[in-house]
Coordinates of C-alpha atoms in Angstrom, one line a residue:
M1 CA -27.1 -81.2 25.3
T2 CA -24.4 -78.7 25.8
T3 CA -22.3 -77.4 22.9
S4 CA -18.9 -75.7 22.9
S5 CA -17.0 -74.3 19.9
F6 CA -13.4 -73.6 19.2
W7 CA -11.8 -71.6 16.3
T8 CA -8.1 -72.2 16.1
G9 CA -5.3 -73.8 14.1
V10 CA -2.2 -75.2 15.5
G11 CA 0.6 -76.6 13.4
A12 CA 3.2 -77.0 16.2
L13 CA 2.0 -80.5 17.1
G14 CA 2.4 -81.7 13.6
G15 CA 6.1 -82.5 13.9
A16 CA 5.7 -84.5 17.1
L17 CA 2.8 -86.4 15.7
L18 CA 4.9 -87.1 12.6
L19 CA 7.5 -88.8 14.7
L20 CA 4.9 -90.9 16.5
L21 CA 3.3 -91.8 13.2
S22 CA 6.6 -92.9 11.7
S23 CA 7.9 -94.8 14.7
S24 CA 4.8 -96.9 15.3
G25 CA 5.6 -99.2 12.4
C26 CA 3.6 -102.0 10.9
D27 CA 3.2 -105.6 12.0
L28 CA 5.0 -107.9 9.7
T29 CA 5.7 -110.8 12.0
D30 CA 3.2 -113.4 10.7
F31 CA 3.6 -113.9 6.9
E32 CA 6.2 -115.2 4.5
S33 CA 7.9 -112.6 2.3
T34 CA 10.6 -112.5 -0.3
E35 CA 11.5 -109.0 0.8
S36 CA 14.1 -108.5 3.5
V37 CA 13.6 -104.9 4.7
V38 CA 10.8 -102.6 5.8
V39 CA 11.1 -98.9 5.1
E40 CA 9.0 -96.1 6.5
A41 CA 9.2 -92.4 5.7
F42 CA 6.5 -89.7 6.0
V43 CA 7.8 -86.5 4.4
E44 CA 5.8 -83.4 5.5
A45 CA 6.0 -80.3 3.3
E46 CA 7.7 -77.1 4.6
R47 CA 8.9 -78.8 7.7
P48 CA 12.3 -80.3 8.6
L49 CA 12.9 -83.7 7.0
P50 CA 11.6 -86.6 9.0
P51 CA 13.4 -89.6 10.3
V52 CA 13.5 -92.7 8.1
F53 CA 13.1 -96.2 9.7
V54 CA 14.8 -99.3 8.2
R55 CA 14.0 -102.7 9.7
A56 CA 14.5 -106.3 8.8
V57 CA 11.5 -108.4 8.1
Q58 CA 11.0 -110.7 11.1
G59 CA 9.6 -114.2 11.3
F60 CA 6.9 -115.2 13.6
G61 CA 8.1 -115.4 17.2
D62 CA 11.4 -113.7 16.4
T63 CA 12.2 -111.4 19.4
T64 CA 15.6 -110.1 18.2
A65 CA 16.1 -106.5 17.4
S66 CA 15.0 -105.8 13.8
G67 CA 16.6 -102.3 13.2
I68 CA 19.2 -102.2 10.4
E69 CA 22.2 -99.9 11.3
T70 CA 24.3 -100.4 8.2
A71 CA 22.1 -99.1 5.4
Q72 CA 22.9 -96.2 3.1
V73 CA 19.9 -93.8 3.0
R74 CA 19.5 -90.9 0.7
L75 CA 16.5 -88.6 -0.2
T76 CA 16.5 -87.1 -3.7
V77 CA 14.3 -84.0 -4.2
D78 CA 13.2 -82.8 -7.6
D79 CA 13.2 -79.0 -6.9
P80 CA 11.5 -77.1 -9.8
S81 CA 13.7 -74.0 -9.2
Q82 CA 17.0 -75.7 -8.3
G83 CA 16.9 -79.0 -10.0
E84 CA 17.6 -82.4 -8.4
Q85 CA 19.1 -82.2 -4.9
S86 CA 20.3 -85.1 -2.7
V87 CA 20.1 -85.3 1.1
A88 CA 22.2 -87.9 2.9
Y89 CA 20.9 -89.6 6.0
A90 CA 22.9 -91.1 8.9
P91 CA 22.1 -93.7 11.5
V92 CA 21.1 -92.5 15.0
P93 CA 23.4 -94.0 17.6
G94 CA 21.6 -96.1 20.2
T95 CA 18.4 -96.3 18.1
P96 CA 18.9 -99.2 15.6
G97 CA 17.0 -98.6 12.4
R98 CA 16.4 -94.9 12.8
Y99 CA 18.1 -92.5 10.3
E100 CA 18.1 -88.7 10.3
P101 CA 19.2 -86.2 7.7
V102 CA 22.7 -85.0 8.0
N103 CA 21.6 -81.4 7.4
A104 CA 18.7 -80.8 9.8
S105 CA 17.7 -77.6 8.2
D106 CA 16.6 -79.3 4.9
S107 CA 12.9 -79.3 4.0
V108 CA 10.7 -80.0 1.0
G109 CA 8.2 -77.6 -0.5
V110 CA 4.5 -78.2 -1.2
G111 CA 3.9 -80.3 -4.4
T112 CA 7.5 -81.4 -4.6
R113 CA 8.4 -84.8 -5.9
F114 CA 11.0 -86.9 -4.1
R115 CA 12.6 -90.3 -4.1
L116 CA 14.0 -92.2 -1.1
T117 CA 16.7 -94.9 -1.7
V118 CA 17.9 -97.4 0.9
E119 CA 20.9 -99.6 0.0
H120 CA 21.4 -102.5 2.3
T121 CA 23.3 -105.8 2.3
D122 CA 20.5 -107.7 0.4
G123 CA 19.8 -105.1 -2.2
T124 CA 18.1 -101.7 -2.7
A125 CA 14.7 -100.5 -1.6
Q126 CA 13.2 -97.3 -2.9
G127 CA 10.0 -95.4 -3.3
R128 CA 8.7 -92.2 -4.9
S129 CA 6.0 -89.7 -3.8
R130 CA 5.2 -86.0 -3.6
T131 CA 4.1 -83.7 -0.9
P132 CA 0.4 -82.7 -0.9
A133 CA -1.1 -79.3 -0.4
S134 CA -0.9 -78.0 3.2
I135 CA -3.9 -78.6 5.5
R136 CA -5.2 -76.6 8.4
L137 CA -8.1 -77.2 10.8
D138 CA -10.2 -74.1 10.8
S139 CA -12.8 -74.8 13.5
I140 CA -13.8 -77.6 15.9
V141 CA -17.2 -78.0 17.5
T142 CA -18.0 -80.5 20.3
S143 CA -21.4 -81.6 21.6
V144 CA -21.5 -83.2 25.0
P145 CA -24.5 -85.1 26.3
D146 CA -26.0 -84.2 29.7
E147 CA -25.6 -87.7 31.1
P148 CA -23.7 -90.9 30.2
V149 CA -25.1 -93.9 28.4
E150 CA -24.7 -97.6 29.1
A151 CA -22.2 -99.5 26.9
V152 CA -20.7 -102.9 26.5
R153 CA -16.9 -103.3 26.3
V154 CA -15.1 -106.4 25.0
D155 CA -11.5 -107.4 25.0
S156 CA -10.3 -106.7 21.4
L157 CA -7.3 -109.0 21.9
R158 CA -9.6 -112.0 22.1
R159 CA -11.8 -111.2 19.1
D160 CA -11.4 -114.7 17.7
S161 CA -12.4 -116.5 20.9
L162 CA -15.8 -117.9 21.6
D163 CA -15.4 -116.8 25.2
I164 CA -14.9 -113.1 24.8
P165 CA -15.0 -111.3 28.2
A166 CA -17.5 -108.4 28.1
T167 CA -18.4 -105.8 30.8
T168 CA -21.1 -103.2 31.0
N169 CA -20.2 -99.7 32.1
F170 CA -21.1 -96.1 31.3
I171 CA -19.6 -93.7 28.7
Y172 CA -20.1 -90.2 27.5
P173 CA -20.2 -90.4 23.7
I174 CA -18.9 -87.0 22.6
D175 CA -19.7 -85.7 19.1
L176 CA -17.1 -83.6 17.3
E177 CA -17.2 -81.8 14.0
A178 CA -14.0 -80.6 12.3
Y179 CA -13.9 -78.1 9.5
W180 CA -11.1 -77.3 7.0
T181 CA -10.6 -75.7 3.6
A182 CA -10.5 -77.9 0.5
P183 CA -7.4 -77.8 -1.7
E184 CA -7.4 -76.6 -5.2
A185 CA -6.9 -80.0 -6.7
D186 CA -9.3 -82.1 -4.7
T187 CA -7.9 -85.6 -5.3
A188 CA -6.3 -86.3 -1.9
W189 CA -7.2 -88.6 0.9
V190 CA -7.5 -87.7 4.6
R191 CA -6.9 -89.4 7.9
T192 CA -8.5 -88.0 11.0
A193 CA -8.1 -89.0 14.7
L194 CA -9.4 -88.0 18.1
R195 CA -7.0 -88.5 21.0
P196 CA -8.4 -87.6 24.4
E197 CA -5.8 -87.1 27.1
N198 CA -5.2 -90.0 29.5
Q199 CA -8.2 -91.9 28.1
P200 CA -6.7 -94.8 26.1
F201 CA -10.0 -96.6 25.5
T202 CA -8.3 -99.9 24.6
P203 CA -11.3 -102.3 24.9
R204 CA -13.6 -101.9 22.0
I205 CA -17.2 -100.6 22.5
V206 CA -19.8 -102.8 20.9
D207 CA -21.7 -100.0 19.2
F208 CA -21.5 -98.5 15.8
F209 CA -21.8 -94.9 16.9
I210 CA -18.2 -94.6 18.2
Q211 CA -15.8 -93.4 15.5
P212 CA -12.7 -91.8 16.9
E213 CA -10.8 -92.0 13.6
A214 CA -11.3 -92.4 9.9
V215 CA -9.6 -92.6 6.5
F216 CA -11.5 -91.3 3.5
Q217 CA -11.3 -89.5 0.1
E218 CA -11.3 -85.8 0.8
S219 CA -13.8 -85.0 -1.9
T220 CA -16.5 -87.0 0.0
A221 CA -16.3 -84.6 3.0
G222 CA -18.5 -81.9 1.4
D223 CA -19.4 -80.3 -1.9
T224 CA -18.2 -76.8 -1.1
D225 CA -14.9 -75.2 -0.4
V226 CA -15.3 -76.2 3.2
R227 CA -14.7 -79.8 4.2
R228 CA -16.4 -81.4 7.3
W229 CA -15.8 -84.6 9.3
R230 CA -17.9 -85.9 12.2
G231 CA -16.3 -88.1 14.7
V232 CA -17.4 -89.6 18.0
Y233 CA -15.2 -90.7 20.9
A234 CA -16.0 -92.1 24.4
I235 CA -15.0 -91.1 27.9
P236 CA -15.8 -93.9 30.4
V237 CA -17.2 -93.3 33.9
E238 CA -18.1 -95.7 36.7
E239 CA -21.7 -94.7 37.5
A240 CA -24.7 -93.3 35.6
T241 CA -24.6 -90.3 37.9
D242 CA -20.9 -89.4 37.3
P243 CA -20.2 -86.1 35.6
L244 CA -18.1 -85.9 32.5
P245 CA -14.4 -85.5 33.6
S246 CA -12.8 -82.4 32.2
H247 CA -10.0 -83.4 29.7
R248 CA -7.9 -82.2 26.9
L249 CA -8.5 -83.5 23.4
V250 CA -6.1 -83.5 20.4
V251 CA -7.9 -83.4 17.0
W252 CA -5.5 -84.6 14.4
I253 CA -5.7 -84.6 10.6
A254 CA -3.4 -85.6 7.8
R255 CA -3.6 -85.3 4.0
G256 CA -1.9 -87.7 1.6
D257 CA -2.3 -89.8 -1.6
A258 CA -4.2 -93.1 -2.1
E259 CA -1.2 -95.2 -1.2
Y260 CA -0.9 -93.4 2.1
A261 CA -4.6 -93.9 2.8
S262 CA -4.4 -97.6 1.9
F263 CA -1.4 -98.1 4.2
M264 CA -3.0 -96.3 7.2
A265 CA -6.3 -98.0 6.7
E266 CA -4.8 -101.5 6.7
R267 CA -1.8 -101.3 9.0
D268 CA -3.8 -102.2 12.1
D269 CA -6.1 -104.8 10.5
P270 CA -5.4 -108.1 12.3
D271 CA -6.8 -110.1 9.4
R272 CA -4.1 -108.9 7.0
R273 CA -0.8 -110.8 7.0
E274 CA 0.9 -108.3 4.6
P275 CA 0.1 -104.6 4.9
S276 CA -0.1 -102.4 1.9
S277 CA 3.2 -101.2 0.6
N278 CA 4.5 -98.8 -2.1
V279 CA 8.2 -99.7 -1.6
T280 CA 10.1 -101.3 -4.5
G281 CA 12.5 -103.9 -3.4
G282 CA 11.1 -103.9 0.1
L283 CA 8.0 -103.3 2.2
G284 CA 6.5 -100.3 4.0
I285 CA 5.6 -96.8 3.0
I286 CA 7.4 -93.8 1.5
T287 CA 5.0 -90.9 1.1
G288 CA 4.4 -87.2 1.4
V289 CA 1.9 -85.9 3.9
A290 CA 0.5 -82.7 5.2
M291 CA -0.6 -82.5 8.9
D292 CA -2.3 -80.3 11.4
S293 CA -3.7 -80.7 14.9
V294 CA -5.6 -78.7 17.5
E295 CA -5.9 -79.2 21.3
V296 CA -9.1 -78.2 23.0
E297 CA -10.5 -78.4 26.5
V298 CA -13.7 -80.5 26.9
P299 CA -16.3 -79.7 28.1

């Protein structure tokens, strides 16, 4: 077993990942709902305000565009030093449903409460939250096996079929440990993810030791000031004698509240018809987050 260690903290990727997180959306196409809009906004402390996404709830099989372009979007920030401040959002031309702040230099501080209001033709949707303490990955340690192991892959899109195609190939299961400092008020939740470059391992591996991402209460990640998470991701190879391909890995972490954790844990669950929501008068998520990521070379 070979081991390599990295000590670094990179916040530059946080903004890009925030956009990806916000734009991925939730699947609301297969349930009946009395709400007409879906709103998503992930506000990160001490960074430029993020885009807000406003979409219409679609019925099953509806292939028409769902972005709403005529909503009135406004973010109200409760600034302890300056009082309540309001930021207007405007629709982005050519991208239906995406709204961006009129003043791009605006930002929200750590621990700041805010309210997002979306007025549309069928009513008003709104949500409240606050930004959590900042988070920073302090160190990353990877452990690479000397040779690959045999694994079974199945087509996850046919999980309800009795005839699930499965193939046997070889993988390198790579262990990773991520460390970061606990916040003063340790009541937050954390989402972690491992994203190897050019290795979208879409078919699921039938084995419990693969854990490329997780959502958990932060206080469960250690009983000291240092928090720790162990993840495992897989790099496939063709033959048992193939070496591990060199690749870049992005280790990503986000801190949020219980509503954020519930939404992120349930948004990709195919057994749920209605994802978790904290939006009044609509569906979706309006929440504050803190993010960080590091990029490492493996092995």
